[in-house]
Amino acid sequence: MKRRWRGQQDRSVDLSTWLYGRRLPSPIMSASGTSGHGAELAAFVDLSQIGAVVVKSLAHFPNDGNPAPRVGVISTGMINSVGLPGPGVRRWIDEYLPDLIRLGANVVVSVWGRTRADYITAVEQLVPVASHLLAVEVNVSCPNTEKGGEMFGHDPKETKEIVRAVSQTCSLPIGVKLSPNTDRYIKVAEAALEVGASTLVASNTYLGQVLREGSRKPVLGTKSGGGVSGIGVLPLSLRIVKELNKAFPGCDIVGVGGVYSASDALAYLFEGASAIQVGTATFIDPRSLHKISEELKKTIKEQGVTNLKDLLSIKREFLSF
Ligand code: RRO
């Protein structure tokens, strides 16, 4: 059983935001794949006070993942080729979901598959526990599958069929995790929104390759490279969020990529995101979600307001980071 976090938090400021049709206590969420399948961060942050825990992508089958090393450190963050290891939805429901429920977390389940039918089966298996979940995040953009850079999320038609199938299988709100590795992300997003996605999650990691210093050897066990994340990708994902917001005004967007501080989170909010996912920063400091939330509250107070909505409506320049 996971231990509940018992640190200090400022309760005088309202960080709440709307996403997936619900009021969440904070716009700061965990990013899929960066804190395990369950309540792994519970010792470092009050899971009931963050926006949501986004679980590492699950398939309807257990999966081993890629050979080690699965992650490598770079000056601007990291590269990974984790390769979707996971217990499968059924075992996840038995072994991981109970702690998340007990700790009061909003739970978003990321799902993946090798075929459209795989996605349908994974979501069918979630239906009996749907009342405990906030949403499904459809991952069509993992860079580390057998097919490498060839992913459903680079094809609007494929994405549309998968999202349509998911929305016909369950009544949970649907987010779609977009790939940044295509110039067609607007078309992909449009296709997903047409068939039932409510939320665009931008974005997954950036295809890359890293060699060991002074060597021809890749740092990752999969020699073909992996997905790059961290502070270096913030400007890249921020631009995608901006473009999505312009193309789909009013649509819910979750910004992901390189958020290490409240000022990084605010950049996404200023460009139209309703929430932010934090991933790579938690590898540097597992308390990052807590720290960023508290920093955001401090900024709100410094500006003489008491909630996030009012902070975002301030038009003058105000940051003093
Ligand atoms: O497991 C992974 O290798 C992985 C996934 Br599912 C993903 O969506 N993004 C990523 O960078 N790695």
Short mmCIF file of C-alpha atoms and ligand atoms in Angstrom, two decimals:
data_model
loop_
_atom_site.label_atom_id
_atom_site.label_comp_id
_atom_site.label_asym_id
_atom_site.label_seq_id
_atom_site.Cartn_x
_atom_site.Cartn_y
_atom_site.Cartn_z
CA MET A 1 0.00 0.00 0.00
CA LYS A 2 1.38 3.42 -1.01
CA ARG A 3 2.06 5.99 1.72
CA ARG A 4 0.12 9.23 1.60
CA TRP A 5 2.16 12.44 1.32
CA ARG A 6 1.91 14.60 4.44
CA GLY A 7 3.81 17.83 3.65
CA GLN A 8 2.76 21.47 3.72
CA GLN A 9 0.49 23.00 1.12
CA ASP A 10 -1.04 26.43 0.80
CA ARG A 11 -4.84 26.00 0.85
CA SER A 12 -5.63 29.72 0.56
CA VAL A 13 -5.23 29.78 -3.23
CA ASP A 14 -7.56 28.15 -5.76
CA LEU A 15 -5.64 26.50 -8.60
CA SER A 16 -8.67 24.74 -10.02
CA THR A 17 -9.24 24.32 -13.74
CA TRP A 18 -11.81 22.54 -15.94
CA LEU A 19 -10.81 19.53 -17.97
CA TYR A 20 -12.63 16.46 -19.21
CA GLY A 21 -15.88 18.05 -18.04
CA ARG A 22 -14.78 18.15 -14.42
CA ARG A 23 -13.34 20.70 -12.07
CA LEU A 24 -9.81 19.60 -11.19
CA PRO A 25 -7.99 20.95 -8.13
CA SER A 26 -4.98 22.03 -10.18
CA PRO A 27 -3.83 22.32 -13.79
CA ILE A 28 -0.66 20.36 -12.92
CA MET A 29 -0.92 16.70 -13.91
CA SER A 30 1.62 13.93 -14.22
CA ALA A 31 2.69 12.96 -17.74
CA SER A 32 2.06 9.42 -18.86
CA GLY A 33 5.05 7.13 -18.59
CA THR A 34 7.01 9.21 -16.15
CA SER A 35 5.77 7.97 -12.79
CA GLY A 36 4.83 4.34 -13.26
CA HIS A 37 1.43 2.75 -13.46
CA GLY A 38 -0.07 3.82 -10.19
CA ALA A 39 0.55 5.80 -7.02
CA GLU A 40 4.36 5.81 -7.27
CA LEU A 41 4.50 9.59 -6.62
CA ALA A 42 2.28 9.42 -3.53
CA ALA A 43 5.19 9.89 -1.12
CA PHE A 44 6.16 13.15 -2.85
CA VAL A 45 2.89 14.91 -3.67
CA ASP A 46 -0.71 14.82 -2.49
CA LEU A 47 -2.27 12.96 -5.41
CA SER A 48 -5.72 14.30 -4.51
CA GLN A 49 -4.48 17.88 -5.01
CA ILE A 50 -2.93 17.57 -8.47
CA GLY A 51 -5.01 17.73 -11.64
CA ALA A 52 -4.71 14.04 -12.38
CA VAL A 53 -2.40 11.08 -12.43
CA VAL A 54 -1.92 9.94 -16.02
CA VAL A 55 -0.99 6.29 -15.93
CA LYS A 56 1.74 4.85 -18.16
CA SER A 57 0.20 3.59 -21.40
CA LEU A 58 -1.52 0.24 -20.98
CA ALA A 59 -2.43 -2.39 -23.54
CA HIS A 60 -4.94 -5.19 -23.07
CA PHE A 61 -1.96 -7.55 -22.80
CA PRO A 62 1.13 -7.50 -20.57
CA ASN A 63 4.24 -6.24 -22.36
CA ASP A 64 7.95 -6.55 -21.49
CA GLY A 65 9.27 -3.36 -23.06
CA ASN A 66 12.63 -2.70 -24.70
CA PRO A 67 16.15 -3.85 -23.78
CA ALA A 68 18.15 -1.73 -21.29
CA PRO A 69 19.40 0.94 -21.14
CA ARG A 70 15.96 2.44 -21.63
CA VAL A 71 16.82 6.02 -20.72
CA GLY A 72 19.77 8.32 -21.27
CA VAL A 73 20.51 11.74 -19.82
CA ILE A 74 21.22 14.69 -22.13
CA SER A 75 22.01 18.30 -21.26
CA THR A 76 18.46 19.38 -22.07
CA GLY A 77 16.60 16.47 -20.50
CA MET A 78 16.57 12.86 -21.53
CA ILE A 79 15.99 10.33 -24.26
CA ASN A 80 13.97 7.16 -23.71
CA SER A 81 13.13 3.97 -25.44
CA VAL A 82 11.17 2.32 -22.69
CA GLY A 83 9.06 0.35 -25.14
CA LEU A 84 5.67 0.26 -23.40
CA PRO A 85 6.26 -2.23 -20.59
CA GLY A 86 3.15 -2.81 -18.57
CA PRO A 87 1.00 -5.29 -16.69
CA GLY A 88 -1.98 -5.09 -19.07
CA VAL A 89 -5.29 -3.44 -18.20
CA ARG A 90 -6.76 -6.34 -16.19
CA ARG A 91 -3.80 -6.71 -13.83
CA TRP A 92 -3.57 -2.92 -13.55
CA ILE A 93 -7.17 -2.77 -12.36
CA ASP A 94 -6.44 -5.34 -9.63
CA GLU A 95 -2.99 -4.19 -8.53
CA TYR A 96 -2.64 -0.45 -9.19
CA LEU A 97 -6.05 1.21 -9.38
CA PRO A 98 -7.07 0.54 -5.74
CA ASP A 99 -4.24 2.71 -4.32
CA LEU A 100 -5.05 5.55 -6.72
CA ILE A 101 -8.70 5.45 -5.65
CA ARG A 102 -7.79 5.30 -1.95
CA LEU A 103 -5.50 8.32 -2.31
CA GLY A 104 -8.23 10.37 -4.01
CA ALA A 105 -6.44 10.81 -7.36
CA ASN A 106 -8.19 11.75 -10.55
CA VAL A 107 -7.07 8.95 -12.85
CA VAL A 108 -6.48 9.21 -16.58
CA VAL A 109 -5.62 5.93 -18.27
CA SER A 110 -3.39 6.10 -21.30
CA VAL A 111 -4.02 3.22 -23.71
CA TRP A 112 -2.04 1.87 -26.64
CA GLY A 113 -2.18 -0.99 -29.09
CA ARG A 114 -0.56 -2.44 -32.17
CA THR A 115 -3.89 -2.54 -34.00
CA ARG A 116 -7.21 -0.75 -33.78
CA ALA A 117 -8.70 -3.89 -32.26
CA ASP A 118 -6.08 -3.72 -29.48
CA TYR A 119 -7.29 -0.25 -28.49
CA ILE A 120 -10.89 -1.44 -28.45
CA THR A 121 -10.08 -4.42 -26.22
CA ALA A 122 -8.07 -2.27 -23.79
CA VAL A 123 -10.94 0.18 -23.46
CA GLU A 124 -13.53 -2.62 -23.15
CA GLN A 125 -11.54 -3.90 -20.18
CA LEU A 126 -11.70 -0.43 -18.58
CA VAL A 127 -15.48 -0.15 -18.88
CA PRO A 128 -16.25 -1.95 -15.55
CA VAL A 129 -14.10 0.59 -13.64
CA ALA A 130 -15.03 3.65 -15.72
CA SER A 131 -16.77 5.34 -12.77
CA HIS A 132 -13.35 5.53 -11.05
CA LEU A 133 -11.67 7.18 -14.02
CA LEU A 134 -11.54 10.76 -15.24
CA ALA A 135 -10.71 10.03 -18.87
CA VAL A 136 -8.91 7.87 -21.40
CA GLU A 137 -5.82 9.28 -23.09
CA VAL A 138 -5.41 7.57 -26.45
CA ASN A 139 -1.70 7.23 -27.15
CA VAL A 140 -1.25 7.17 -30.92
CA SER A 141 2.24 8.64 -30.74
CA CYS A 142 4.68 6.34 -28.94
CA PRO A 143 8.04 6.64 -30.73
CA ASN A 144 9.27 3.30 -29.40
CA THR A 145 7.10 0.64 -31.00
CA GLU A 146 8.37 -2.10 -33.31
CA LYS A 147 7.55 0.19 -36.22
CA GLY A 148 9.69 3.01 -34.83
CA GLY A 149 8.70 6.42 -36.17
CA GLU A 150 5.78 4.99 -38.10
CA MET A 151 2.85 5.65 -35.84
CA PHE A 152 -0.95 5.90 -36.00
CA GLY A 153 -0.67 9.49 -34.86
CA HIS A 154 1.04 10.53 -38.09
CA ASP A 155 -2.01 9.59 -40.11
CA PRO A 156 -5.29 11.50 -39.65
CA LYS A 157 -7.34 8.56 -41.02
CA GLU A 158 -5.78 5.97 -38.70
CA THR A 159 -6.14 8.31 -35.74
CA LYS A 160 -9.76 8.95 -36.63
CA GLU A 161 -10.62 5.26 -36.79
CA ILE A 162 -8.94 4.54 -33.45
CA VAL A 163 -10.58 7.46 -31.65
CA ARG A 164 -13.95 6.63 -33.22
CA ALA A 165 -13.62 3.03 -32.02
CA VAL A 166 -12.65 4.14 -28.51
CA SER A 167 -15.58 6.56 -28.30
CA GLN A 168 -17.98 3.83 -29.44
CA THR A 169 -16.61 1.48 -26.78
CA CYS A 170 -16.82 3.66 -23.67
CA SER A 171 -18.48 6.85 -22.52
CA LEU A 172 -15.39 8.28 -20.83
CA PRO A 173 -14.05 11.61 -22.09
CA ILE A 174 -11.22 11.11 -24.57
CA GLY A 175 -7.90 12.89 -24.84
CA VAL A 176 -5.59 12.16 -27.74
CA LYS A 177 -1.84 12.26 -27.22
CA LEU A 178 -0.46 13.89 -30.34
CA SER A 179 2.86 13.27 -32.01
CA PRO A 180 5.11 16.27 -32.52
CA ASN A 181 7.03 14.35 -35.18
CA THR A 182 4.76 15.28 -38.06
CA ASP A 183 3.72 18.48 -39.76
CA ARG A 184 0.20 17.03 -39.93
CA TYR A 185 -0.64 17.39 -36.25
CA ILE A 186 -3.42 19.89 -36.99
CA LYS A 187 -5.05 17.43 -39.40
CA VAL A 188 -4.58 14.58 -36.91
CA ALA A 189 -6.12 16.68 -34.14
CA GLU A 190 -9.03 17.69 -36.35
CA ALA A 191 -9.71 14.05 -37.23
CA ALA A 192 -9.72 13.06 -33.55
CA LEU A 193 -12.01 15.93 -32.55
CA GLU A 194 -14.49 15.03 -35.30
CA VAL A 195 -15.12 11.58 -33.85
CA GLY A 196 -15.35 12.23 -30.16
CA ALA A 197 -12.05 13.37 -28.63
CA SER A 198 -12.58 16.35 -26.32
CA THR A 199 -8.98 17.09 -25.42
CA LEU A 200 -5.70 17.45 -27.28
CA VAL A 201 -2.57 16.48 -25.39
CA ALA A 202 0.47 18.11 -26.97
CA SER A 203 2.78 16.50 -27.15
CA ASN A 204 4.61 13.20 -26.93
CA THR A 205 8.42 13.01 -27.15
CA TYR A 206 10.55 14.02 -30.14
CA LEU A 207 12.27 11.34 -32.22
CA GLY A 208 15.99 11.49 -31.58
CA GLN A 209 19.28 9.66 -31.32
CA VAL A 210 22.04 10.06 -28.72
CA LEU A 211 25.50 8.46 -28.86
CA ARG A 212 27.76 7.82 -25.92
CA GLU A 213 30.29 10.60 -25.65
CA GLY A 214 33.17 10.04 -28.07
CA SER A 215 31.66 6.78 -29.27
CA ARG A 216 29.65 5.37 -32.14
CA LYS A 217 27.51 3.47 -29.64
CA PRO A 218 23.94 4.67 -28.98
CA VAL A 219 23.14 5.26 -25.30
CA LEU A 220 19.89 3.32 -25.60
CA GLY A 221 19.50 -0.43 -25.82
CA THR A 222 17.39 0.00 -28.94
CA LYS A 223 20.01 1.23 -31.33
CA SER A 224 17.41 2.99 -33.45
CA GLY A 225 16.98 5.90 -31.03
CA GLY A 226 14.09 7.05 -28.90
CA GLY A 227 11.98 9.96 -27.67
CA VAL A 228 13.57 13.19 -26.46
CA SER A 229 11.98 15.15 -23.62
CA GLY A 230 12.92 17.82 -21.09
CA ILE A 231 13.49 21.55 -20.93
CA GLY A 232 14.90 21.65 -24.48
CA VAL A 233 11.56 20.67 -26.03
CA LEU A 234 9.51 23.31 -24.21
CA PRO A 235 9.63 25.88 -27.05
CA LEU A 236 8.75 23.16 -29.57
CA SER A 237 5.67 21.89 -27.74
CA LEU A 238 4.66 25.42 -26.77
CA ARG A 239 4.45 26.32 -30.44
CA ILE A 240 2.31 23.25 -31.12
CA VAL A 241 -0.06 24.27 -28.30
CA LYS A 242 -0.24 27.78 -29.75
CA GLU A 243 -1.05 26.42 -33.23
CA LEU A 244 -3.69 24.03 -31.87
CA ASN A 245 -5.30 26.82 -29.89
CA LYS A 246 -5.46 28.96 -33.02
CA ALA A 247 -6.92 26.12 -35.10
CA PHE A 248 -9.42 24.92 -32.47
CA PRO A 249 -10.34 27.85 -30.23
CA GLY A 250 -12.20 26.76 -27.13
CA CYS A 251 -10.96 23.16 -27.40
CA ASP A 252 -9.32 21.75 -24.28
CA ILE A 253 -5.57 21.45 -24.71
CA VAL A 254 -3.07 19.92 -22.30
CA GLY A 255 0.49 21.21 -22.69
CA VAL A 256 3.31 18.70 -22.22
CA GLY A 257 7.02 19.15 -22.68
CA GLY A 258 9.81 20.56 -20.57
CA VAL A 259 7.83 21.98 -17.66
CA TYR A 260 10.26 22.36 -14.75
CA SER A 261 8.78 25.46 -13.06
CA ALA A 262 5.64 27.53 -12.56
CA SER A 263 6.85 29.95 -15.21
CA ASP A 264 7.11 27.07 -17.73
CA ALA A 265 3.59 25.96 -16.78
CA LEU A 266 2.29 29.51 -17.17
CA ALA A 267 3.74 29.72 -20.68
CA TYR A 268 1.47 26.83 -21.72
CA LEU A 269 -1.52 28.39 -19.95
CA PHE A 270 -0.86 31.72 -21.69
CA GLU A 271 -0.83 29.94 -25.06
CA GLY A 272 -4.24 28.43 -24.39
CA ALA A 273 -3.68 25.20 -22.47
CA SER A 274 -6.16 24.31 -19.71
CA ALA A 275 -3.69 22.02 -17.96
CA ILE A 276 -0.06 20.97 -18.03
CA GLN A 277 1.61 17.59 -17.66
CA VAL A 278 4.95 17.31 -15.89
CA GLY A 279 7.19 14.37 -16.73
CA THR A 280 10.95 14.65 -17.16
CA ALA A 281 11.20 17.09 -14.22
CA THR A 282 10.00 14.33 -11.86
CA PHE A 283 13.08 12.27 -12.75
CA ILE A 284 15.25 15.15 -11.53
CA ASP A 285 13.09 15.74 -8.44
CA PRO A 286 10.11 13.52 -7.64
CA ARG A 287 8.58 16.44 -5.70
CA SER A 288 8.34 18.53 -8.90
CA LEU A 289 4.55 18.35 -9.17
CA HIS A 290 4.20 19.64 -5.61
CA LYS A 291 6.88 22.30 -6.02
CA ILE A 292 5.48 23.65 -9.30
CA SER A 293 1.96 23.80 -7.81
CA GLU A 294 3.17 25.70 -4.74
CA GLU A 295 5.24 28.06 -6.93
CA LEU A 296 2.14 28.74 -9.02
CA LYS A 297 0.16 29.56 -5.86
CA LYS A 298 2.92 31.96 -4.77
CA THR A 299 2.73 33.77 -8.13
CA ILE A 300 -1.05 34.06 -7.80
CA LYS A 301 -0.69 35.61 -4.34
CA GLU A 302 2.05 37.98 -5.46
CA GLN A 303 -0.31 39.36 -8.09
CA GLY A 304 -2.96 40.10 -5.45
CA VAL A 305 -5.49 37.54 -6.67
CA THR A 306 -6.67 34.28 -5.14
CA ASN A 307 -7.22 31.97 -8.06
CA LEU A 308 -5.72 30.79 -11.33
CA LYS A 309 -8.56 32.12 -13.46
CA ASP A 310 -8.01 35.66 -12.20
CA LEU A 311 -4.24 35.34 -12.66
CA LEU A 312 -4.75 34.38 -16.31
CA SER A 313 -7.07 37.33 -16.88
CA ILE A 314 -4.39 39.84 -15.84
CA LYS A 315 -3.31 41.54 -19.06
CA ARG A 316 -0.29 43.49 -17.87
CA GLU A 317 3.18 41.91 -17.72
CA PHE A 318 3.65 40.69 -14.21
CA LEU A 319 6.19 37.94 -13.88
CA SER A 320 9.18 38.40 -11.65
CA PHE A 321 10.76 34.95 -11.88
O1 RRO B 1 7.14 3.47 -23.48
C1 RRO B 1 7.75 4.27 -24.20
O2 RRO B 1 8.82 3.98 -24.73
C2 RRO B 1 7.22 5.61 -24.52
C3 RRO B 1 5.88 5.87 -24.77
BR1 RRO B 1 4.53 4.64 -24.57
C4 RRO B 1 5.49 7.17 -25.20
O3 RRO B 1 4.32 7.48 -25.47
N1 RRO B 1 6.46 8.10 -25.31
C5 RRO B 1 7.74 7.84 -25.05
O4 RRO B 1 8.59 8.73 -25.18
N2 RRO B 1 8.11 6.59 -24.64
#
